[in-house]
Every structure is written in C-alpha cells, then in structure tokens.
C-alpha cells in the first residue's frame, strides 16, 4: 500500500509516495531518477546495485524502501563531495579500472565501505571486499590497483594526448559518478513497460495464442503476436532465417511468441504469464548427433528458401557447411612418423555482460519510432527492422546508449523491434529490460562445439598436416554461427606453418536458444582443441611444448589460413616472453604445472565513415556512428588519433553519440575492429580536416598552403614558426565571412587480403585482416583432494601492432584472461531437454575478484602495414587462450588431460580417478 | 499481487503481526525477497524486524552461554573478536556466505529459518549444539535444539507466527573446531559440501567428545550420528579420520543437481571431514591457531 515515505539520499530528504514494499533500487532509479545505481541481476548476485544505508553496504535490489526509510542512503551520485571526486573515483579513472562502467558504481560503493573500515587494506582484503561485485570487463586487475592507489594516496597523473600514451578514457568521469546513461537509464513521460511472452516448449507448432486473459488484467494496454507481423519477411546476420516473433512454430524454450505492454514492470510480467499458448509438441533436437541423424526432425523445414548473404551450403539441420583444403593431407599422412587424433568438446557459455539488454521506443505522430538502446550495431538494428518488418528506414531511428558490456551478445537485434511494435500499438513510449533469467534463455550465447583434430608430425618436430572436423551447435537460428564455424576453422590449425590442411566445418541447428557471437566467436573452442593437442603431441613425443611450438610457428611471408600470406608477425616474441614471465624452465613443485597456448586472429573489417567538424572555438567534434561496448576504443584511441593529427588535446575533442538519423554509417562495435578500422577512418577524417584547415588558413592569410603547418598553437609558418592563425580564428572567420564551416570526412572499407582460388568454400569471412598473434602461459596448482584447479598466475602477450593507449590494451588482455578462465574452469549454461537449469549469477559462475590470479599483460608491437599507426585489433583474442593454457598446465601438474570444458573441480577429480567412497 | 510491509516497534507487535495469515518475517531479506519458488506459500505481509532493539547484538549469559540475537548478521559474527576466538568454525561459515553486501544484512537466524540444505551457518551451529530461542506469544520463551529444528528442505518445526529471538550456543570451554567448504567459486557461491567439526580433548590428547555436521548433502543440514562414540578416548590418527569420514559418508544423502553430482559430494564429505577433524584437533591441542 502506498504511503508517504521520507528517504534521505545523499544528504537530501526526498518525500516519496510509494509502497514501502517496493525495492529501494526501483525507487531510486525510476522515481528519484538516480540511475547511477544499476540493476545487473535483481537477486543480490552481482553487486551492481550496491549502496550504503547508514554506512552499511547493501544490495539495493534486496532492500525494501521501508527498510531504508529514515536512514542515510548514499548512492554513487553522492560519492563526490562538494564538487570534488572521491579519491576512489579519481583512482578508478587514473588506473583504467573503468571499462564499460556498468559495474563501476557498485564497485566504488563496496570499495568505499571497505576504506571506511580499513583505511589501508591489503590485496586479499580488497579482493574479498569486492568479491560480490561481478565485473566482466576488467578481470579486476586495475580495480584492485585503483583501490590500492586510492587508499595509499598515490593516484597517477595521466597525459592529455599522444599516440602510445595512457590518456584517460573520455567517458570515465561520467561512469565513476553514475552520470553515464545506459540502456535502462532513459525514461520518457507516460512510458509503459513491455514484457516478452516466451515459449515454454522446445519445439512445437503454434495452434493459437489467446491474449484475452492478459488484456483483462488491470493496467495492461496491448498484446502483440506474430500473426500481426509480415508473414514472409525474415532477417539474420548471414542467413535470413529469423522472424521478430515466432509464427508457425516455436524452436526453443524462451523463444519470443508475443509481447505485452502494461503500466508497471510487474503488471507486464503478470500479463505475459497470462497469455495463453496453444502448442502442439514436435520431436526435438537437442544434441549434435540428433541433429545429424538420418531422418532427424528438422528445426527449419524451409532452409533452402532463406536468403543467404554468401555462397552457402546447407541441408537438413546443417545451416552452413564450409571447407578449407590446402596441399594434400591424405598424401602427407604417409610421410609422418606419428599421427594423432583427438576429439574435444566445449560447452555453451554466456557473454554475461553486466548490463542486461534494455531498450525504450517512442513513436511520433507520423509513426516514426525512436529507439534508445544498448546494442553493438545500431545501424544493423535499423536494417534488420527494415528487413523483418518491411518498414522504410525513414520510420526507424536508433540511438546508441552507453553499453554495459557486449562481448558480441548485443550484436544481434534484441528488444528494439519489440519496444517499437508496442509503442506503435499503444501510442505510449515503451521500455523493456531483460531480467537476468531472460538473458540466459533468450540471448545469444557462445556455441557449444565438438572438434576432432588429426595431426601428423615427423620426428624432427615438424607438423606435416592437420585435418579437422568442426561442429558447432547454433541452436534454433543461425545467428553468427556460419561465421563462427569459419573462424574456428581458421584457428584450429593454430598459428603454425602447415602445408597440408583439410578442414571441414558444419553449423547445426537444434532446439536450443540461438547462439550468436561471443568474444572471438569460434576462437576458444578451436584453440582449446588445437592447442591441447599440440601439448598432447609434445608430451607423447618427449618434446618441450615451447620448443615444439617455436619450431612450427609462422613468420613473415608464410602462408596460413585459406592461403593468405602473412606480414608483420610478432608471434615468436609473444611466446618467448610469456614463457620467460611464467618461468617456463624453472623447476616446479608437486601438483603444480605450467601450460602454454598461442593463437592468431583477425583485426575486424567492415564499413565505416566519420566526420570531424571544426568548432568555432578551435575544438573539434568527432562524428561517428560507432558505439562503445566498454573497450574504450571510442573514448581513447579514436579521439587520441584525431587529437594527434590536429595537434589538440583529447579533451578538445567532442565525441558524438551514435544516432542513425545523424551519424555517418558504422558497422558496429565487435570483431576487434574499432581501433584498427574505425580508428583509421577517424584519423583519415582528421587528416582531411587538417588539409582543409591549412588551405583555408592560406586563403585567409594570403599565404601558400605549402608554407604552412599545424602546431599546438594553430597554423604557423613552416619557416620561422610565426603564428598565422589560431584554429579558433580560422573557424570563426570561415563561419562569418569566408566559405563556411570546416569539416573533414572519410569513408573506409578495409580490403580483405586475397586467398588462393579453390582452397576454401562456404566461408563468410575467407581471410584475416592485419592478423594479430597471441600467446599465454598459465601456472596452476591442483588440489588432488578436491580436484580444484587454482590458477596462480597468467602471462598474456599479444602482438597488437601498436598500442595507441597501452592502459586500454592491458585492460583487454586482463579482462580477456578473466573471461577465458571462466570459460575454462567454471562457466556453463546447463540445459536439460532444452531448458536452462542455471539461469542466474549464482549458478552460472563468472569469476569474482577472489577467483582471479595475478595477470601479467605483455604488449608486443609489430606494426601492421594497414592499421592506423600500425595498430591491429585487440579486443577478442585474449579470451580464446586461457582454457587451453590451463588444460595444458593441469596435465603438467597432475598428468591428467581434460578434453572437455569446463574443467571443474569435479571433472578434474574424476579424471584423477577419484571415486566416491562406497561406489 | 502486492505485498504489505509492516514494521512493528516491539516484539509483542511483531508477534501479533506475524500471526496473521500470509505473514512472513523480514530480517536481512536476502532469502525472502528472492523470486518465490514453485509451490511456496504466497507472502501477503512482510513483517520487518528492523526496529526491534531486543533482537540486536551478541551477549553472554550468566551460565557462560552465548546468545546471538535474531538481528545479528553474518558480517557481525565473522568480525566479532569473541566469536572469531571462541567459535572459529561459525565465524568461518558466516564469512563464506555470499558476498559482503549479503553478509552485511543477512542474519544467522534468517539462515537457519530459511532451512536451505546448504545453509552454511547452520552447519557449525549444529556441531556446537546450538538452541533456537522462540517467542510465540506466551510469556515464556521456548528453546528448541537445532538438531531437532529442521524437518525438510526449507521446512522447520516453527509454527506460523513464531518469532525466533536468537540462537544460544553453550560455552564450549577448551576445545577445537573447524569449518571446511567446497564451492565452484571463492565467493558468491553456495557450498557443494560443507563440514564442521568440533573436538574436545582431554589433557592426554585423547578425545572427550566430538561432533560433526554436514551441509548441502541431505535434505537438511545434518548432524552425523555416533561420531562421539567412535572417537571417544582415541587420539587423532589416520584410521580414526577414515572411520569418521566413513560415518559422515554413511550419514550423507546427497543428490545430483546443478552444483555437483551425488558422487562428488560423497567424495567431498570424506575429504572435508578428514581435513576438518584434523584441523579442529590441532586447534584443540593449541597447535593450529
Ligand atoms: C547472492 C546470495 C548469496 C547467498 N549465499 C549464501 C551462502 O553462501 N550460504 C548460505 O548459507 N546462504 C546464502 N544465501 C542465502 C541467505 O543470504 C542466507 O540464508 C541468510 O542468512 C538469510 O538471512 P536473512 O536475514 O537475509 O533472511 P530473510 O531473507 O530476511 O529471511 C529468511 C527466512 O527466515 C525467516 N525469518 C527471518 N528471521 C526470522 C525470525 N527472527 N524468526 C522466524 N523466522 C525468521 C523469514 O521469514 C524467511 O522465511 C545467499 C543469498 C544471496 C542472495
Ligand atoms: S542488481 Fe542487485 S545484486 Fe545484482
Ligand atoms: S567494467 Fe566491469 S562490467 Fe564492464
């Protein structure tokens, strides 16, 4: 029952008229507009909502308003006192502890609670104190560093510009103060809340949907079903096999079948539960073998009718088949001294960005919808909506908000069309936020895999051939599966010189949630298989795993993948440096072991454009359609490169947000493409502006452009350095009297390197652009009593071409290691007959600060010929190696080999032969 | 369906509010505010214990026993110097619960009243022979031995309207205790198995009494029967550890679920029992701090 409640928040009393049984989190966010406190799970399992109540750290999602009434509540918005940042906030900025920033407010509140109690905490104390704050981006390394720095009063000063300089992220300040707006942080007057009706069955024909019981509930405004949408329009990443809502049948538990809009989140949820579905079960496909079996039930009956954006080979439940074949693996086999075949299996894991999907849509009088969303590809959302709903793009506007982590999970269209349809139908703005449970059943996790790999070697340590069969389970829709299979095929042979290669990849449908992209799609699966086998071979042959790798790694000019020639290869240095860092040749104690893995990956391509406008005061605005999922490329390297060409400070660059109505096109944030690709176009646009500035200055001053140059002061004479005009003077005079405002523009689509004719087929991505190289080494200890693997240390090296912002690059390495360790040791979306049985952050386990080992990031720079300043793409690869490195270390420690993931204590215990007493 | 929130200012008021149909007590709220489980009774009213001063704090009674008020949180127990010194296994269990933001509000009494099979604090409390103190409207409070408190997963002997005011721990005297736990993560995780061991030894190093409790391996937290008889008058030895481990395994009735298989749980009961008894013994002899 509602009543007047006095809430004291950050020293101010807010009288609110609410139900005291409402959560403090909802009240702070939706009634007081204090959206700095985040909701990552709603169940006390992530810490994103941490606040202090009378000095006590609490999860606001598990605190009722009545419990906080009359007490002193401090939220992130109250951490900075009297206009000065708290030392913790300064330290988070200065050490690079902020990436996506979604976990940051909660982490800062936990850290404050700690420092209030223990002014100079030790590292274990810090890790324990923040162990309830899940962070998916940072691996906690810089978080621990920041808290230590703040407590000791030693906060580093950062430079303001420069290539290779640790400039602070341009969005860090808004993220440490809670001001940054993420997907769920926007609201509109009179907004409704939407909810999704999801299929309770894995495979069933839809006989009918009865919305009447939902519509009869109080506060319910509308229900939308698939029957109202175009019957013959489909969309998809590569294969257009998906519709906005299920129409004739459902293909997985959790598939959206209808939408509801209501006054509150609770009434929307109740209404969604009340929509009655009449379903007739069909035979289900849950495993790879079931999908491949003769006469298997078909997940998609009309596979051939779907539009495919590449020469697709598809049949039965195989949505894409592809091959790479170089040399002659069969003939080479006879030349080998030993041939090894092994099969490896990996599980489904979830990206587990801390910010759930969230969108808000509002329709205007002409039926144009504006959508605020947290999506990695706002332009693709507009395109997919046009494809699947048949709307012209003039009716769709997508605005990109801050993204609280994506890792590929927000590359596909999510809630956007749902909100748009409900907004049109109700005439109200409609907001939707996925619950953490929905995230596990209704998003796009990483593909489960089964990979068989055969390798032949000669006694002199040469790899003669490799054969591979890659099977990925893509679930109900192809998603990014066809590309993920291809990428796995590129990675399976490893970064080795192998002249005879025969790889086959298949992506299979099943009645599971659709898998999508996850940080380096196909990568961790293939690296686990390929690099585990490298160690198995070395052990069997009595070779040192490091030497075996070094004897086969690729170098300048070598042929790799589907026949592309390599350049700028920093791989050997990566391997040597991680081996040194981990003490490869040092003796080891009992039950301790070390393991290595190495790999390669692409810098991402795809179209982009940018504009740099000269402002009247001589600052500039960088206009890009790029968004940032947390890596910071948009807030570090891109403005750094623009500032560099214009001799400005990063603080002089306004960075636009993405709005499909006003930003130039960009493909989206994913595929390690931001610094390499978008950074390149930003730099080109800055260079374009620079030449315009010099020409305009020459015109205004009556000089020859060739005699002028741009310096920190403005345009100066090459000869003697006389200041001709400042940028502000040029801008202002151009605006008022001469030729109009100045802007530089550029468009870019990186050209894929050529690969050999006939060597591959069915691939969506046939060559790696500006390849990067990585190596990691892990040191572990295995507890034989429990099977628990403790990772003590990981060294992670990557050839990044050129680190435009080394602190940001380290952040990618550290965060990638954390994600890869989670993948290797603890994470798994568990399904029973297509139903996810662990859809929460307690039973789906991502590493906490207490689980993370020491991580040593090592930056190797072998500049690429094509990237800006030699940069290559960084984001994805670090997550692909840890599982393999740990598996190899486990065998080194206790002599058992795990061929499937995750390597839980239970799995290791079983491998060690641990039998249950009495069994 | 909306839930009503009431905040009584005295125990008497709380008792009458708790007696209403559909009423449930709200302590830290970390269990009761989770999404309702299938088949659980609908909560119509939440009765907040927040303002009841009489439930706060840890005190020592005249007979030397310790009483933890129902408002005492895991955080308070794990930081309280007396608790850490006198009841190290309980302090360790409380420190293993969830995360700092959970522990700072979640109560020990809420932990036992939820009666999850995995309730961490319940396990050492069982081993220590704790009693639950219940106010039920009568002038005289009831004391229920914890060993008879749990009747099934999420079920206890409490009647609707009962308010637990605290738990009482007898003065343990000179003894040793240990708490061991396995989980897949080092924080924010529910135990796959946990074991508490409590050992009293005589001047000659022989066992005078011993108790052993298990969590996450049966429908309720569990006291292993018969172990005191096995251990009495014996010294710590590999064969004794094996016998105790066997007794613990025999008492466990684990299931396979999303967190672990029954087989792994049984193995861990044996492994953790050995480790916990050995450590407790070491503490009793003053060898382990
Ligand atoms: C993220 C997370 C992690 C967790 N991890 C763990 C863990 O590792 N180990 C573990 O054991 N538990 C864990 N829990 C569960 C929970 O935190 C504990 O059981 C906690 O001790 C419950 O206490 P509370 O004060 O929050 O109880 P509440 O939720 O307030 O109440 C729990 C139940 O007890 C009843 N109750 C409370 N007080 C009284 C009283 N005085 N008299 C009668 N009945 C009462 C309530 O009505 C309710 O039914 C976790 C919970 C979360 C959300
Ligand atoms: S939102 Fe409160 S802990 Fe996750
Ligand atoms: S920075 Fe922690 S979750 Fe993104």
Coordinates of N, CA, C and O and ligand atoms in Angstrom, one line a residue, chain A residues 43-45 59 62 842, chain B residues 24-34 49 55 70 74 96-99 102 105-114 118-121 158 162-165 181 188-191, ligand 1:
Chain A
X43 N 18.7 -10.0 -8.0 CA 18.6 -11.0 -7.0 C 19.8 -11.0 -6.0 O 20.1 -12.1 -5.4
X44 N 20.5 -10.0 -5.9 CA 21.6 -9.9 -4.9 C 22.9 -10.6 -5.4 O 23.8 -10.9 -4.6
X45 N 23.0 -10.9 -6.6 CA 24.1 -11.8 -7.1 C 25.2 -11.1 -7.9 O 26.0 -11.7 -8.5
X59 N 22.8 -4.5 -1.1 CA 22.3 -4.6 -2.4 C 20.9 -3.9 -2.5 O 20.0 -4.4 -1.8
X62 N 17.7 -5.9 -3.1 CA 17.2 -6.7 -2.0 C 16.9 -5.9 -0.7 O 16.9 -6.4 0.4
X842 N 24.2 -17.0 -9.6 CA 24.8 -17.8 -8.5 C 25.2 -19.2 -9.1 O 26.3 -19.7 -8.8
Chain B
X24 N 5.0 -13.1 6.8 CA 6.3 -13.7 7.0 C 7.3 -12.6 7.5 O 7.1 -11.4 7.3
X25 N 8.2 -13.1 8.3 CA 9.2 -12.1 8.9 C 10.2 -11.8 7.9 O 10.6 -12.5 7.0
X26 N 10.7 -10.5 8.0 CA 11.7 -10.0 7.1 C 12.9 -9.6 8.0 O 12.8 -8.7 8.8
X27 N 14.0 -10.3 7.8 CA 15.2 -9.9 8.6 C 16.1 -9.2 7.6 O 15.9 -8.1 7.2
X28 N 17.2 -9.9 7.1 CA 18.0 -9.3 6.1 C 17.4 -9.2 4.7 O 17.7 -8.4 3.8
X29 N 16.4 -10.1 4.5 CA 15.7 -10.1 3.2 C 16.4 -10.8 2.1 O 15.9 -10.8 1.0
X30 N 17.5 -11.4 2.3 CA 18.3 -11.9 1.2 C 17.7 -13.3 0.7 O 18.1 -13.7 -0.4
X31 N 16.9 -13.9 1.5 CA 16.2 -15.1 1.1 C 14.8 -14.8 0.7 O 14.3 -15.2 -0.3
X32 N 14.1 -14.1 1.6 CA 12.7 -14.0 1.5 C 12.3 -13.1 0.3 O 11.3 -13.2 -0.3
X33 N 13.3 -12.2 -0.1 CA 13.0 -11.4 -1.3 C 13.4 -12.0 -2.6 O 13.2 -11.4 -3.7
X34 N 13.9 -13.2 -2.6 CA 14.2 -13.8 -3.9 C 12.9 -14.2 -4.5 O 11.9 -14.4 -3.9
X49 N 11.7 -6.8 11.0 CA 12.3 -6.9 12.3 C 13.3 -5.8 12.6 O 13.9 -5.7 13.7
X55 N 16.4 -7.7 19.5 CA 16.9 -8.8 18.7 C 18.4 -8.5 18.3 O 19.0 -9.3 17.7
X70 N 18.5 -12.3 16.9 CA 18.0 -12.7 15.6 C 18.4 -11.6 14.6 O 18.3 -11.9 13.4
X74 N 25.7 -12.1 9.4 CA 26.9 -12.9 9.2 C 28.2 -12.1 9.3 O 29.2 -12.5 9.8
X96 N 31.9 -17.2 4.8 CA 31.8 -17.9 3.5 C 30.5 -17.6 2.8 O 30.3 -17.8 1.6
X97 N 29.5 -17.0 3.5 CA 28.2 -16.8 2.9 C 28.3 -15.6 1.8 O 28.8 -14.6 2.1
X98 N 27.8 -15.9 0.7 CA 27.5 -14.9 -0.4 C 28.6 -13.9 -0.6 O 29.7 -14.3 -1.0
X99 N 28.3 -12.7 -0.3 CA 29.2 -11.6 -0.6 C 29.1 -10.6 0.5 O 28.2 -10.7 1.3
X102 N 25.7 -9.1 1.0 CA 24.8 -10.1 1.5 C 25.1 -10.3 3.0 O 24.2 -10.1 3.8
X105 N 23.8 -7.7 5.7 CA 22.4 -7.6 6.1 C 21.8 -9.0 6.5 O 20.9 -9.1 7.3
X106 N 22.3 -10.0 5.9 CA 21.7 -11.4 6.1 C 22.0 -11.9 7.5 O 23.2 -11.8 8.0
X107 N 21.0 -12.4 8.1 CA 21.2 -12.8 9.6 C 21.5 -14.3 9.7 O 21.1 -15.1 8.8
X108 N 22.1 -14.6 10.8 CA 22.3 -16.0 11.1 C 21.0 -16.7 11.3 O 20.7 -17.9 10.9
X109 N 20.1 -16.0 12.0 CA 18.8 -16.6 12.3 C 18.0 -16.8 11.0 O 17.3 -17.8 10.8
X110 N 18.1 -15.8 10.1 CA 17.4 -16.0 8.8 C 18.0 -17.2 8.1 O 17.2 -17.9 7.4
X111 N 19.3 -17.4 8.2 CA 19.9 -18.6 7.6 C 19.3 -19.9 8.1 O 19.0 -20.8 7.3
X112 N 19.1 -20.0 9.4 CA 18.6 -21.3 9.8 C 17.0 -21.4 9.6 O 16.5 -22.4 9.4
X113 N 16.4 -20.2 9.7 CA 14.9 -20.2 9.4 C 14.6 -20.5 8.0 O 13.5 -21.2 7.7
X114 N 15.4 -20.1 7.1 CA 15.2 -20.5 5.7 C 15.3 -22.0 5.5 O 14.6 -22.6 4.7
X118 N 21.7 -26.1 2.2 CA 23.1 -25.6 2.1 C 23.4 -24.5 3.1 O 24.4 -23.8 2.9
X119 N 22.5 -24.3 4.0 CA 22.7 -23.1 5.0 C 24.1 -23.3 5.7 O 24.2 -24.1 6.5
X120 N 25.0 -22.4 5.4 CA 26.3 -22.5 5.9 C 26.4 -22.4 7.4 O 27.1 -23.2 8.1
X121 N 25.7 -21.4 8.0 CA 25.9 -21.1 9.4 C 25.3 -22.2 10.2 O 25.7 -22.5 11.3
X158 N 9.1 -24.7 13.3 CA 8.5 -23.5 13.7 C 7.0 -23.5 13.2 O 6.7 -23.9 12.1
X162 N 5.5 -17.9 14.9 CA 6.7 -17.9 15.8 C 7.7 -16.9 15.4 O 7.9 -16.7 14.2
X163 N 8.3 -16.3 16.4 CA 9.4 -15.4 16.1 C 10.6 -15.9 16.8 O 10.6 -16.1 18.0
X164 N 11.6 -16.1 16.1 CA 12.9 -16.6 16.7 C 13.6 -15.3 17.2 O 13.8 -14.4 16.5
X165 N 14.0 -15.3 18.5 CA 14.6 -14.1 19.0 C 16.1 -14.3 19.0 O 16.9 -13.3 19.1
X181 N 34.8 -26.2 3.4 CA 33.7 -26.0 2.4 C 34.3 -26.1 1.0 O 35.4 -25.6 0.7
X188 N 30.5 -15.6 -3.5 CA 29.2 -15.6 -4.2 C 28.8 -17.0 -4.7 O 28.5 -17.2 -5.8
X189 N 28.9 -17.9 -3.8 CA 28.6 -19.3 -4.2 C 28.0 -20.1 -3.1 O 28.3 -19.8 -1.9
X190 N 27.2 -21.0 -3.5 CA 26.6 -21.9 -2.5 C 27.5 -23.1 -2.4 O 28.0 -23.5 -3.4
X191 N 27.6 -23.6 -1.2 CA 28.5 -24.7 -0.9 C 28.0 -25.9 -1.7 O 26.8 -26.2 -1.8
Ligands
LIG1 C1 23.6 -13.7 -3.5 C2 23.3 -14.6 -2.4 C3 24.2 -15.4 -1.9 C4 24.0 -16.3 -0.9 N1 24.9 -17.1 -0.5 C5 24.7 -17.9 0.6 C6 25.7 -18.8 1.1 O1 26.8 -18.8 0.5 N2 25.4 -19.6 2.1 C7 24.2 -19.6 2.7 O2 24.0 -20.3 3.7 N3 23.2 -18.7 2.3 C8 23.4 -17.9 1.3 N4 22.5 -17.1 0.8 C9 21.2 -17.1 1.5 C10 20.9 -16.1 2.6 O3 21.7 -14.9 2.4 C11 21.1 -16.6 4.0 O4 20.4 -17.7 4.2 C12 20.8 -15.6 5.0 O5 21.4 -15.9 6.2 C13 19.3 -15.3 5.2 O6 19.2 -14.3 6.2 P1 18.2 -13.1 6.1 O7 18.4 -12.3 7.3 O8 18.5 -12.4 4.8 O9 16.9 -13.8 6.0 P2 15.5 -13.3 5.4 O10 15.5 -13.4 3.9 O11 15.1 -12.0 5.9 O12 14.6 -14.4 6.0 C14 14.8 -15.7 5.6 C15 13.6 -16.6 6.2 O13 13.7 -16.7 7.6 C16 12.6 -16.2 8.2 N5 13.0 -15.5 9.4 C17 13.9 -14.5 9.4 N6 14.1 -14.0 10.7 C18 13.3 -14.8 11.4 C19 13.0 -14.8 12.8 N7 13.6 -14.0 13.7 N8 12.1 -15.7 13.3 C20 11.5 -16.5 12.4 N9 11.7 -16.5 11.1 C21 12.6 -15.7 10.6 C22 11.9 -15.3 7.2 O14 10.5 -15.2 7.3 C23 12.3 -16.1 5.9 O15 11.4 -17.1 5.7 C24 22.7 -16.2 -0.2 C25 21.7 -15.3 -0.7 C26 22.0 -14.5 -1.7 C27 21.0 -13.5 -2.2

